[in-house]
Tab-separated table of C-alpha atoms and ligand atoms in Angstrom:
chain	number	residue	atom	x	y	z
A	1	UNK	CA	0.000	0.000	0.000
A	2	UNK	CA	3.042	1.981	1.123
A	3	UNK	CA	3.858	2.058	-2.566
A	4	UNK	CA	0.726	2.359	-3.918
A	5	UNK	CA	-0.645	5.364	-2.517
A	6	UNK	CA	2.975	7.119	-3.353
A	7	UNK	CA	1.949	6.676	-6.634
A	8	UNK	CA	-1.302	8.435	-6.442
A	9	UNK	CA	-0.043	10.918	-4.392
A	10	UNK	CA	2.838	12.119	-7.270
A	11	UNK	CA	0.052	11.109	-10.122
A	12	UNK	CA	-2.287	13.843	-8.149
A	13	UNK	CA	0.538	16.495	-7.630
A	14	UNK	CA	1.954	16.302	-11.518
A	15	UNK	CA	-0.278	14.818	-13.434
A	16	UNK	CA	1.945	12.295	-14.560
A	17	UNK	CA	3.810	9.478	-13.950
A	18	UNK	CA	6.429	7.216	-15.719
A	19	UNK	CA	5.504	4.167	-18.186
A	20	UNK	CA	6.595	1.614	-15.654
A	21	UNK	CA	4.728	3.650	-12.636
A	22	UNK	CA	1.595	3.831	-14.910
A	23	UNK	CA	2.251	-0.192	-14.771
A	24	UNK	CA	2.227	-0.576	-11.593
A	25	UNK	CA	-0.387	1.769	-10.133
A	26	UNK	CA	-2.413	-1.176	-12.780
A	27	UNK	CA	-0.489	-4.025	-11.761
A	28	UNK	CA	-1.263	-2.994	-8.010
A	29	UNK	CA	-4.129	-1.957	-7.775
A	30	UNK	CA	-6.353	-2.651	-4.698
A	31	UNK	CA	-9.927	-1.439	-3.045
A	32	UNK	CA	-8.474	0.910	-0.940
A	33	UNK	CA	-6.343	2.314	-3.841
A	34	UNK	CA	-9.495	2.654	-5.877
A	35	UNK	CA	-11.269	4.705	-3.641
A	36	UNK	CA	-8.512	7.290	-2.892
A	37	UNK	CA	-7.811	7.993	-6.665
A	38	UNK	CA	-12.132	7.899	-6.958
A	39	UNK	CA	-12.098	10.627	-4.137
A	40	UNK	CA	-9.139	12.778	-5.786
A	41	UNK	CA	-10.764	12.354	-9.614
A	42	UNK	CA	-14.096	13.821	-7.769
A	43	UNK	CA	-12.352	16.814	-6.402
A	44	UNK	CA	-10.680	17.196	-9.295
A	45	UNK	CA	-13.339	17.429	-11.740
A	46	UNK	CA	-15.619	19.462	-9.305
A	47	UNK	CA	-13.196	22.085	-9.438
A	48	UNK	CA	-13.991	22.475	-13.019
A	49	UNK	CA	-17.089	21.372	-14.275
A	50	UNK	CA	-18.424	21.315	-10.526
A	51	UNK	CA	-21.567	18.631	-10.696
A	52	UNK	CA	-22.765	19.001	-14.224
A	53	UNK	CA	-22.641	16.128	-16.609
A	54	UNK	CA	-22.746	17.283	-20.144
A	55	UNK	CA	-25.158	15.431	-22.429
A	56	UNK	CA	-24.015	14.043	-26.539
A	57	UNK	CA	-26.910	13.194	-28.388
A	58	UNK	CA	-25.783	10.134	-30.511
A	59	UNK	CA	-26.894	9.692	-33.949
A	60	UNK	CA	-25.472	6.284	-34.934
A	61	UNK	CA	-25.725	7.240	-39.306
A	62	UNK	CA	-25.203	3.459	-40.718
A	63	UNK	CA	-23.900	0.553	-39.711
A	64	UNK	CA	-22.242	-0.214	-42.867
A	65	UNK	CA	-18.191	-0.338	-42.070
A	66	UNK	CA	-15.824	-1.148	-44.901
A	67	UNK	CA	-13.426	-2.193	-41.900
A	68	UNK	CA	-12.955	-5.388	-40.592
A	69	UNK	CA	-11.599	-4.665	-37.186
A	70	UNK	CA	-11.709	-8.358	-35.113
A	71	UNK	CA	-14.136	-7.070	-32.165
A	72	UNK	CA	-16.584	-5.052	-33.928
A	73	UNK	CA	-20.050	-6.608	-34.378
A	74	UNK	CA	-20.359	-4.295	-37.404
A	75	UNK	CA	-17.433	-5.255	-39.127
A	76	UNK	CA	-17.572	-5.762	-43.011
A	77	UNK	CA	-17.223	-9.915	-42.651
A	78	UNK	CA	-20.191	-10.206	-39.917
A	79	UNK	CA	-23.004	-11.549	-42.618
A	80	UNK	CA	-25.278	-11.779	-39.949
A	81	UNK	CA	-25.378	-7.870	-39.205
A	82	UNK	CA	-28.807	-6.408	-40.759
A	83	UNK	CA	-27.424	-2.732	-42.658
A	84	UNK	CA	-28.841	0.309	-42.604
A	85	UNK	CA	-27.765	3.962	-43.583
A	86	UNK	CA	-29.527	6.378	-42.345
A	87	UNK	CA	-30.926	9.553	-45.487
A	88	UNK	CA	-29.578	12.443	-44.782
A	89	UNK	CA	-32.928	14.077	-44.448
A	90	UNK	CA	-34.054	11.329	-41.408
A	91	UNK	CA	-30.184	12.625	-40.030
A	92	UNK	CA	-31.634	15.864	-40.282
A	93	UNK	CA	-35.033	14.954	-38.668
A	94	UNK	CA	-32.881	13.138	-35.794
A	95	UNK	CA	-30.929	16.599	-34.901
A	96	UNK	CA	-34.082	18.609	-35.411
A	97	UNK	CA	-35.940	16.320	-32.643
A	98	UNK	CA	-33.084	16.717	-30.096
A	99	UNK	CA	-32.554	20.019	-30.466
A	100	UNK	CA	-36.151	20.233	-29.171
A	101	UNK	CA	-35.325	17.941	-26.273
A	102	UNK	CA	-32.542	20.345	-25.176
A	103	UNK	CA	-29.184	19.000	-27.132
A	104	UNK	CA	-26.832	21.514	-27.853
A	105	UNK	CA	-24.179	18.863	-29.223
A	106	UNK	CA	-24.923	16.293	-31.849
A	107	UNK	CA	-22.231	13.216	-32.519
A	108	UNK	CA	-22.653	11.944	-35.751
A	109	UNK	CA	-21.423	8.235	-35.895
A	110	UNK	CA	-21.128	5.329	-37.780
A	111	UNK	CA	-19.195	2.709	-39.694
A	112	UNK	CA	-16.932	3.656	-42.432
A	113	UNK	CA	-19.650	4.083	-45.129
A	114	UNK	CA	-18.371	5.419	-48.475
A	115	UNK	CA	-21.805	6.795	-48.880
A	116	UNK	CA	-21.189	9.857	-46.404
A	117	UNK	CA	-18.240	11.271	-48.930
A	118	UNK	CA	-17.144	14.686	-48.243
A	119	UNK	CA	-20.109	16.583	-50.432
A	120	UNK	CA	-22.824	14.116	-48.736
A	121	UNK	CA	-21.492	14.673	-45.192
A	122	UNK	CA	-20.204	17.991	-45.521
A	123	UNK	CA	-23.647	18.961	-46.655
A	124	UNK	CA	-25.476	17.308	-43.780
A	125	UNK	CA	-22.958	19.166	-41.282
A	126	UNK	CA	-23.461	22.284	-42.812
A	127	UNK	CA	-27.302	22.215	-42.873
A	128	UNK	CA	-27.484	20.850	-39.189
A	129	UNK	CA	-25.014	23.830	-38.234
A	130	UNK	CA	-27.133	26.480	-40.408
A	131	UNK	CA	-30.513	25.446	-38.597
A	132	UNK	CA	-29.270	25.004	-35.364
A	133	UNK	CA	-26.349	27.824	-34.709
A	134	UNK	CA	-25.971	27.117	-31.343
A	135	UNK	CA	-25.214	23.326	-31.518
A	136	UNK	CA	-21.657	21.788	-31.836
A	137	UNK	CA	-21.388	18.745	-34.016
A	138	UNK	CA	-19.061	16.069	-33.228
A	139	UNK	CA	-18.277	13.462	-36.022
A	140	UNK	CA	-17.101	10.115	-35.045
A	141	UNK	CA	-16.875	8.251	-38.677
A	142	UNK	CA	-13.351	7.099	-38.869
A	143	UNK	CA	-10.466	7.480	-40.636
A	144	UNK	CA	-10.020	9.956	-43.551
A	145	UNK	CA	-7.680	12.295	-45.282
A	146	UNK	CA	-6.152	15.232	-44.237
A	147	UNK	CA	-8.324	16.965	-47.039
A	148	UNK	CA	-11.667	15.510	-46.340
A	149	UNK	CA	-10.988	16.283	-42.382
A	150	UNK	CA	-10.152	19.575	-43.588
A	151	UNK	CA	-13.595	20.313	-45.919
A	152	UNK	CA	-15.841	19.089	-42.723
A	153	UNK	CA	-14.244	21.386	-40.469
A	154	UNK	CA	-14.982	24.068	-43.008
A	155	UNK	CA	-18.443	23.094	-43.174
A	156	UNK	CA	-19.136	23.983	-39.432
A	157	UNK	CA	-18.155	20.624	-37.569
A	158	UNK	CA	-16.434	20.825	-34.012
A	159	UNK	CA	-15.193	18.049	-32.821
A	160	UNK	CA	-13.981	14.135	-33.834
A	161	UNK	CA	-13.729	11.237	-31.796
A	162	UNK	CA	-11.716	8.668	-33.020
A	163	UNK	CA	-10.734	5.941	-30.398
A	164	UNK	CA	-7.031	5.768	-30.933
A	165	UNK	CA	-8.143	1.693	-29.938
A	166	UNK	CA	-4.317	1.220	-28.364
A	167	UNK	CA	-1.228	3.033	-28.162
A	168	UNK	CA	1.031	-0.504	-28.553
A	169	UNK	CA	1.580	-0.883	-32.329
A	170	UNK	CA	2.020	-4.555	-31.584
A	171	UNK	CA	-1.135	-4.589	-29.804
A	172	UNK	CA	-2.810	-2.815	-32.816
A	173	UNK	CA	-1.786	-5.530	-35.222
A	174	UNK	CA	-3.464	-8.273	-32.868
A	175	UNK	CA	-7.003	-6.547	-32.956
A	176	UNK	CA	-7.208	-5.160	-36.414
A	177	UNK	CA	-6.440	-7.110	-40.079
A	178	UNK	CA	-3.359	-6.200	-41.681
A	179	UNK	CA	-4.753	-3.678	-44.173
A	180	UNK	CA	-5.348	-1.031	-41.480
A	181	UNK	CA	-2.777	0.949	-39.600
A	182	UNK	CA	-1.927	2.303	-36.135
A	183	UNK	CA	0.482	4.647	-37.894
A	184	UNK	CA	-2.267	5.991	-39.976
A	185	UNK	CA	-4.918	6.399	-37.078
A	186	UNK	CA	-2.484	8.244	-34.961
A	187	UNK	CA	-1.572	10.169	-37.866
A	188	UNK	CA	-5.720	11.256	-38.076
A	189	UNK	CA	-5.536	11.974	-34.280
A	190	UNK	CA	-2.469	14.394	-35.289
A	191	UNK	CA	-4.370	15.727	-38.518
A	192	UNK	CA	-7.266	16.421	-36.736
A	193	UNK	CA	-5.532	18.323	-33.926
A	194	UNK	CA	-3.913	20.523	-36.227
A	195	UNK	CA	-7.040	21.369	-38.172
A	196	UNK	CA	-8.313	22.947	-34.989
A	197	UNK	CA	-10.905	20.292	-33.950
A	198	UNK	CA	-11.823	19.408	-30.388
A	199	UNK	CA	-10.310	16.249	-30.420
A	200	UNK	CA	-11.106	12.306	-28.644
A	201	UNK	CA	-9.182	9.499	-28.487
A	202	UNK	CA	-9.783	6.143	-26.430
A	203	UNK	CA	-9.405	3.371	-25.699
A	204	UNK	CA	-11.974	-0.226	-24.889
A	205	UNK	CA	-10.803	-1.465	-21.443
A	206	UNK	CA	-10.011	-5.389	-21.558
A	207	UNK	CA	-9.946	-6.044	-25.080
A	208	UNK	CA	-8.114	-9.192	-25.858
A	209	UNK	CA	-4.475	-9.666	-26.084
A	210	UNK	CA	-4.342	-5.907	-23.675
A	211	UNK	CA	-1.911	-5.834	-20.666
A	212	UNK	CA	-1.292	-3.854	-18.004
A	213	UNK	CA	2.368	-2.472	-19.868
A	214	UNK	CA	-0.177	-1.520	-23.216
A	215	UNK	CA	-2.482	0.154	-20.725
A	216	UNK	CA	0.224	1.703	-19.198
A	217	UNK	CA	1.243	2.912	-22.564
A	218	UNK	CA	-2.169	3.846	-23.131
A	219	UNK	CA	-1.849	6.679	-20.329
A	220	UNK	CA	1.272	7.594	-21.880
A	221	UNK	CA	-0.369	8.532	-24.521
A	222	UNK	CA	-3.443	10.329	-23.292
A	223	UNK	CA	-0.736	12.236	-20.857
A	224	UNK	CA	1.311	13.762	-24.263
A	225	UNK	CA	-1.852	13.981	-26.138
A	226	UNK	CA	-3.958	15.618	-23.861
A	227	UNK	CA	-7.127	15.232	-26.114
A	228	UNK	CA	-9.618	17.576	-24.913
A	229	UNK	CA	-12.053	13.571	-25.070
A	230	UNK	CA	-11.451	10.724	-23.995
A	231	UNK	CA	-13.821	7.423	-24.680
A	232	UNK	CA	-13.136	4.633	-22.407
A	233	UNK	CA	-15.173	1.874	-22.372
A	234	UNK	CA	-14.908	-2.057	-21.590
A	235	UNK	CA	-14.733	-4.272	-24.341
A	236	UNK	CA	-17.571	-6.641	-24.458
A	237	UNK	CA	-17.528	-9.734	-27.112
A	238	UNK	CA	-19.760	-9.758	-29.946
A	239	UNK	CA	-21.209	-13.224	-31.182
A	240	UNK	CA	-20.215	-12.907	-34.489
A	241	UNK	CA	-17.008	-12.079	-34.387
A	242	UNK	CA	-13.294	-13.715	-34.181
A	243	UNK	CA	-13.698	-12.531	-30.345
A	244	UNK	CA	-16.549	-13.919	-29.346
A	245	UNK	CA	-14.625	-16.378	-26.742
A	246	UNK	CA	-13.044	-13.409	-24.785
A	247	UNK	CA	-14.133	-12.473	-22.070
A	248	UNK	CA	-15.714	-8.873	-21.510
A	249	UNK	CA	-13.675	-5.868	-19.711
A	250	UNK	CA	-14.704	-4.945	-16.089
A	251	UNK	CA	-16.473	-2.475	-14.263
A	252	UNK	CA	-13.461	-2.341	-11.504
A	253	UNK	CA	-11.038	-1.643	-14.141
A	254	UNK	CA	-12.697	0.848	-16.086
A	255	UNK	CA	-13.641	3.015	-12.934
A	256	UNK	CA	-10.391	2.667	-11.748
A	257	UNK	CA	-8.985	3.896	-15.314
A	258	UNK	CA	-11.494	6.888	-15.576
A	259	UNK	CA	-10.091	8.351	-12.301
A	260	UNK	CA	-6.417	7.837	-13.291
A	261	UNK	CA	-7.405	9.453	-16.418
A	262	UNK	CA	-9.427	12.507	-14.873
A	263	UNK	CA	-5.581	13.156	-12.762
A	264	UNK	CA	-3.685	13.086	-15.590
A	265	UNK	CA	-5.977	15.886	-17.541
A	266	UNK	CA	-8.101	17.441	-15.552
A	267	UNK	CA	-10.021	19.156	-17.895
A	268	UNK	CA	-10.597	16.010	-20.495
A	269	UNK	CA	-14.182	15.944	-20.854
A	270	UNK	CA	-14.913	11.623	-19.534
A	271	UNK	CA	-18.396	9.937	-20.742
A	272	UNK	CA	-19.643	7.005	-18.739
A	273	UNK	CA	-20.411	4.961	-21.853
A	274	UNK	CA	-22.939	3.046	-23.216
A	275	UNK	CA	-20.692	0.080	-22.920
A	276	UNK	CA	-20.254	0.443	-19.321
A	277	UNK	CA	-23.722	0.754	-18.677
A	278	UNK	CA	-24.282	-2.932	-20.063
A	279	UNK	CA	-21.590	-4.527	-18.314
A	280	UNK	CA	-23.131	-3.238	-15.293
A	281	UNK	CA	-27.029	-1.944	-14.755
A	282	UNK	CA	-25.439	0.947	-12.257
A	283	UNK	CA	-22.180	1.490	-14.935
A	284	UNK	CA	-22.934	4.768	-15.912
A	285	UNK	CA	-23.416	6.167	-12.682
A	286	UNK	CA	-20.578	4.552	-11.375
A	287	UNK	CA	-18.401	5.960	-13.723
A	288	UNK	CA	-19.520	9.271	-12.952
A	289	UNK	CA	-18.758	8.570	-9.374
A	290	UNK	CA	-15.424	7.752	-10.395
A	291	UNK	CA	-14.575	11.089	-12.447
A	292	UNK	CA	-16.566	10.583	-15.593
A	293	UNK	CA	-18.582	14.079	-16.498
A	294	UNK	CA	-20.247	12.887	-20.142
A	295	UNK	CA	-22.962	10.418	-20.864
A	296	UNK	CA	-24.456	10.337	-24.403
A	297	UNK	CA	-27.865	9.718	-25.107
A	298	UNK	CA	-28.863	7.809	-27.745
A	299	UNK	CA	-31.017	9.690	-30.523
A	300	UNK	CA	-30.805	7.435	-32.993
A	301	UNK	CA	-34.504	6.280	-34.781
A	302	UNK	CA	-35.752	3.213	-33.066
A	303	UNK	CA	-36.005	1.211	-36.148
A	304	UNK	CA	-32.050	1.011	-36.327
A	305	UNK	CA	-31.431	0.936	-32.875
A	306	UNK	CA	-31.070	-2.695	-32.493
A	307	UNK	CA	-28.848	-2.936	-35.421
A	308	UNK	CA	-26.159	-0.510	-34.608
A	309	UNK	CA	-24.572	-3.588	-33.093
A	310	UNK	CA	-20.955	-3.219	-31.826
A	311	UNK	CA	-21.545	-5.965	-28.901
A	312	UNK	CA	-23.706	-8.011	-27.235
A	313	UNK	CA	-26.836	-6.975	-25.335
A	314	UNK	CA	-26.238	-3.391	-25.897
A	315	UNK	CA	-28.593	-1.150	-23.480
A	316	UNK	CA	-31.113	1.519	-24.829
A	317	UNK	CA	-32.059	-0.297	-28.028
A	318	UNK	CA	-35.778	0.076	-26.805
A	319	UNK	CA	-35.864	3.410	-25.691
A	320	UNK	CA	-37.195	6.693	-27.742
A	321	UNK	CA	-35.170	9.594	-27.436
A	322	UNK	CA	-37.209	11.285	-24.722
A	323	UNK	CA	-36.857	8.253	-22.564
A	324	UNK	CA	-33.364	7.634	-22.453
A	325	UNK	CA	-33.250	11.416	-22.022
A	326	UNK	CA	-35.064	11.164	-18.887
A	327	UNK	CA	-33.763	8.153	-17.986
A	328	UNK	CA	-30.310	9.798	-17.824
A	329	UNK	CA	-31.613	12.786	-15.812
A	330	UNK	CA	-32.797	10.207	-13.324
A	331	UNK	CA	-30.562	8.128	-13.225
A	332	UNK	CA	-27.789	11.790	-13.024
A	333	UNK	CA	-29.971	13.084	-9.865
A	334	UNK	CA	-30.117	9.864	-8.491
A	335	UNK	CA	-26.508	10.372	-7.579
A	336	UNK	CA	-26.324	14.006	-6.868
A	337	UNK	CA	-25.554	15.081	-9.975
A	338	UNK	CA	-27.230	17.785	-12.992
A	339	UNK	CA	-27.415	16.851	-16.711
A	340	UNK	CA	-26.652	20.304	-18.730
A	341	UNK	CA	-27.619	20.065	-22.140
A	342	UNK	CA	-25.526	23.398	-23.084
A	343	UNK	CA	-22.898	22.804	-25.570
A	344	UNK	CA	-20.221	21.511	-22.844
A	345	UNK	CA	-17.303	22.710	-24.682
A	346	UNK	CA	-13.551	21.549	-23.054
A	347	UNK	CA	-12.847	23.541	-20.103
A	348	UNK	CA	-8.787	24.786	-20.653
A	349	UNK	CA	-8.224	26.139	-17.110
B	1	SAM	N1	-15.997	3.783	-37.321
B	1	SAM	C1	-15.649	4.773	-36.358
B	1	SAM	C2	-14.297	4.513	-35.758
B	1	SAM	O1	-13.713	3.472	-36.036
B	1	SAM	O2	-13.805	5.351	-35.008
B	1	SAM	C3	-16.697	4.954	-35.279
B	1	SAM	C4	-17.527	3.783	-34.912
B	1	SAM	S1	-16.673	2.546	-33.961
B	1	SAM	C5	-17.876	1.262	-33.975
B	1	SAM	C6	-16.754	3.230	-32.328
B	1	SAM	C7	-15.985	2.519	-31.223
B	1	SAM	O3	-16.698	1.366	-30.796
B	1	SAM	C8	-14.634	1.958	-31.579
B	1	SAM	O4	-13.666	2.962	-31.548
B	1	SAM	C9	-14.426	0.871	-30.537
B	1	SAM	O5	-13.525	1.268	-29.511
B	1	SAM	C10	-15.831	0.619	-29.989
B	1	SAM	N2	-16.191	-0.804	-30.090
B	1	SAM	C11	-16.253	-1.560	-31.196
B	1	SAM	N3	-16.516	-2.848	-30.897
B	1	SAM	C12	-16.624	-2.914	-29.542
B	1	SAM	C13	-16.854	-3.969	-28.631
B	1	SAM	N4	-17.008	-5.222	-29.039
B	1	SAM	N5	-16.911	-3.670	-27.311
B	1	SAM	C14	-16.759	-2.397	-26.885
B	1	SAM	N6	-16.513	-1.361	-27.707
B	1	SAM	C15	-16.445	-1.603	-29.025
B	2	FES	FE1	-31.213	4.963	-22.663
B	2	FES	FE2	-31.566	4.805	-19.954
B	2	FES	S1	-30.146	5.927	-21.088
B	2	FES	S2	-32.831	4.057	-21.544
């Protein structure tokens, strides 16, 4: 413990550690250690964003990926997956219907769909923007040049997540097919910084072949980085793909990853993710408790709900828009904390 809570205490004083302490603040991780770094990522984030969660209103666009990455129930190989691709009038429709349930930020996502090139998209962005001024648009759609990242920021669009997936290049190779490229998504991260977007990275907590050392590397990266997002989530298997055997990520470790995360940046805005709520019925709310201060709604149309796939048993596929709204709120004041549906931009104190 002795050690331990050494670690925490530099982690909390310099936001920072070295590779091998990142390691073993993992590696060593206990209950007790858990709740200190839970209290600290509390006080932490309080001091910034105080208790307001910031709602995303998720559009998931089509589930049609040209990728085959090996955990990803929407990958191009899963024949069983049911496709849809949403028109860019019912996208429209979508953002038009949250904006009356309060959402000031949409996120656009999906599989990587040649459909949405950069006229089709860029023209959906632009017309969201133009009818709703004071919204900020996230797109979370993949990789793509330099140029096309470019256009959409010129059409009006904010932000990008794009789940850096692991910082271990060797790690990389064992979840994706050989065709795609660490190199080249951390090259997007870079593109997209530089273009002036808010930018996300993450990471799925868990995923097979992951160790405490590519975690560790993993915080490396967020600590140089310092993306003003950050999606962490567990990994959860997906019965029709090459990992449906492994087993899912867990609750523990997630928690105990957002609150090293929320130390290392204070400011990174933290959702408590769909993912975590379905490992766990209390997940999202424990992940707030743990330094979290995002949680995205889904406003996708029922109809396609289901099929936006990415794992198994995936929550809110049921729910309109308005419920899982609500639900949210509940579930947000249940703990002692507000949604804000305000645009929730990155906090650089
Ligand atoms: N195509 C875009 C991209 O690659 O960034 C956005 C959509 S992609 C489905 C969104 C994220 O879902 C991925 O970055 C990945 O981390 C996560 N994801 C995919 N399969 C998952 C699984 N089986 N369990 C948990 N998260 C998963
Ligand atoms: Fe979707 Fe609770 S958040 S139903």
């Amino acid at each position: 413990m002795q050690k331990i809570s050494g670690l925490i205490e530099k982690l909390a004083a310099g936001n920072s550690l070295s590779l091998s302490e990142y390691e073993s603040l993992i590696e060593n991780r206990n209950d007790e250690a858990a709740k200190i770094l839970r209290g600290l990522a509390v006080e932490t984030r309080q001091k910034i964003y105080g208790r307001e969660v910031y709602v995303r209103g998720l559009i998931e666009i089509s589930n049609i990926c040209k990728n085959d990455c090996f955990y990803c129930g929407i990958r191009h190989s899963n024949k069983n997956c049911d496709r849809y691709r949403l028109t860019p009038e019912e996208i429209l429709e979508c953002s038009s219907e949250g904006y009356e349930l309060g959402f000031r930020t949409f996120v656009l996502q999906g599989g990587e769909d040649n459909f949405f090139n950069d006229e089709v998209l860029g023209s959906i962005v632009s017309k969201i923007k133009s009818q709703h001024p004071d919204c900020a648009v996230t797109l979370s759609l993949g990789e793509r040049s330099f140029k096309s990242y470019a256009y959409l920021k010129s059409c009006g669009a904010d932000r990008y997540l794009l789940r850096h997936e692991t910082a271990s290049k060797e790690h990389y190779k064992k979840l994706h097919p050989a065709e795609m490229s660490w190199d080249n998504r951390i090259k997007c991260l870079q593109d997209l910084r530089s273009l002036g977007y808010q930018v996300g990275c993450g990471f799925m907590v868990g995923s097979p072949f992951q160790s405490n050392k590519t975690l560790a590397e993993d915080l490396k990266f967020i600590e140089e980085f310092k993306p003003e997002m950050c999606g962490i989530g567990p990994f959860i298997p997906h019965k029709d793909t090459p990992f449906k055997n492994f087993s899912a990520g867990t609750l523990e470790l997630t928690c105990y990853l957002l609150s090293v995360i929320r130390l290392i940046h204070p400011p990174v805005l933290l959702p408590a993710t769909t993912a975590l709520g379905t490992i766990n019925p209390m997940g999202r709310e424990l992940g707030i408790l743990a330094g979290a201060n995002v949680v995205m709604p889904n406003l996708s149309p029922l109809s396609v709900r289901k099929k936006y796939e990415l794992y198994d048993n995936k929550i809110c596929t049921g729910e309109e828009s308005a419920q899982c709204k609500n639900c949210l709120a509940n579930r947000m004041k249940k703990i002692g904390y507000e949604i804000v549906t305000s645009r929730g931009d990155f906090k650089n104190f």
